[in-house]
Each structure stands twice: as structure tokens, then as C-alpha cells.
């Protein structure tokens, strides 16, 4: 559900388009990613400027190259630019952001093959939208049965708005679709 799947490219179209949206703005996601690996602010600063991946890890960009992995309607008017590489020092100190165990979108096609039936929910108004879209596409290409539910009228965390004082119809709709999928597939 609105998965965070990579910390390699934090300038995907969804990150730029939803940079200042409520619930999960870009800089908060950058903070979450960097603090998952360390409290060292130098990683957060490098991630914020998208200059944290060393050139020797450039082969991983094939797994997050949105110019090849996103459908045209999500690319909008954004133009793909090659990555700006950072120092090797951060990756040596905090290699987790390059590890598929923390960032599943970095897994090779061979590693994706054989994964179980998968449900991916993405929301249009979410910095993580493109991660989920690319992952669903890569899983399908690897032969994994995938249901990709894309909510064009929703935002990150919309499903949680079925509890408490703020109840939203979109939250109920997403929750019901997910529960229906679970009932049909598990």
C-alpha cells in the first residue's frame, strides 16, 4: 500500500509533482529514508539534493529509470536527466540505501521472479506513486501475478481516513477494494 521502494532517485516525477503536498511531502520522505539508515545529517543533505549515489553504483539506476519504466501519462512534461553522482563515502558508511532488502525496486529481474501474488496500491497525489508503478510493472515483466490499483483521486495514507473524526469516502473505497482483493486471493 503506497510503498516506499527505493532511495536512489528522489526526483522522480511523483516526487516533483507532489513535493509540497500534505501528509508526505518530499523532504519528509527524504528524512524518513535517511534516518532509516543513520542519524548523520550528511546523508539527508545528499539525498535532499539527489546526489548521494556513487558512480560505482550507477548500474542500479536501470531499476529506477522512470523514462523507461513509467507510462507516458505519469511522465507528464518532466524530462529525464542522468543522475548526478555523489561521493563514495556515504555509500561506504551507509550501504543500506543501495540494498534491495531495504529498497526492493533495486532487485534484479531474477530476484523478482517467483515472488508471490502481489497487490500494489498507488495514489496519484503521492511522492511514492512512481515507486509503486515501476515496481508493479517490473513484477509483471518478471512473471509475478500483480494487481496494481491506482487511485487517481487519492493521496498517501488515504486509507487511514476511515477511522477517527476525519472520515473520507476515498478511504472507504480503497479499503473496500483492498479487502475484496484479499478475500479473493488469500
PDB file of N, CA and C in Angstrom, residues 37 45-46 57 107 123 136 147 168:
ATOM      1  N   UNK A  37      18.624   4.785   7.825  1.00  0.00           N
ATOM      2  CA  UNK A  37      19.987   4.273   7.751  1.00  0.00           C
ATOM      3  C   UNK A  37      20.939   4.904   8.754  1.00  0.00           C
ATOM      4  N   UNK A  45      21.198  15.443   3.722  1.00  0.00           N
ATOM      5  CA  UNK A  45      21.511  16.574   2.837  1.00  0.00           C
ATOM      6  C   UNK A  45      21.826  16.101   1.416  1.00  0.00           C
ATOM      7  N   UNK A  46      22.576  15.013   1.304  1.00  0.00           N
ATOM      8  CA  UNK A  46      22.910  14.481  -0.023  1.00  0.00           C
ATOM      9  C   UNK A  46      21.661  13.938  -0.709  1.00  0.00           C
ATOM     10  N   UNK A  57      27.934   2.708  -8.310  1.00  0.00           N
ATOM     11  CA  UNK A  57      26.617   2.069  -8.167  1.00  0.00           C
ATOM     12  C   UNK A  57      25.674   2.477  -9.295  1.00  0.00           C
ATOM     13  N   UNK A 107      16.014  -4.695  -6.781  1.00  0.00           N
ATOM     14  CA  UNK A 107      16.233  -6.122  -7.003  1.00  0.00           C
ATOM     15  C   UNK A 107      16.337  -6.411  -8.502  1.00  0.00           C
ATOM     16  N   UNK A 123      -1.279   6.020  -5.330  1.00  0.00           N
ATOM     17  CA  UNK A 123      -2.184   7.161  -5.347  1.00  0.00           C
ATOM     18  C   UNK A 123      -1.556   8.278  -6.171  1.00  0.00           C
ATOM     19  N   UNK A 136       5.275  -2.433  -9.791  1.00  0.00           N
ATOM     20  CA  UNK A 136       4.214  -3.274 -10.354  1.00  0.00           C
ATOM     21  C   UNK A 136       4.574  -3.685 -11.785  1.00  0.00           C
ATOM     22  N   UNK A 147      -1.742  -7.278  -9.024  1.00  0.00           N
ATOM     23  CA  UNK A 147      -2.890  -6.392  -9.150  1.00  0.00           C
ATOM     24  C   UNK A 147      -2.384  -5.015  -8.768  1.00  0.00           C
ATOM     25  N   UNK A 168     -13.270   9.828   5.176  1.00  0.00           N
ATOM     26  CA  UNK A 168     -13.363  10.214   3.776  1.00  0.00           C
ATOM     27  C   UNK A 168     -13.834   9.037   2.926  1.00  0.00           C
TER      28      UNK A 168
END
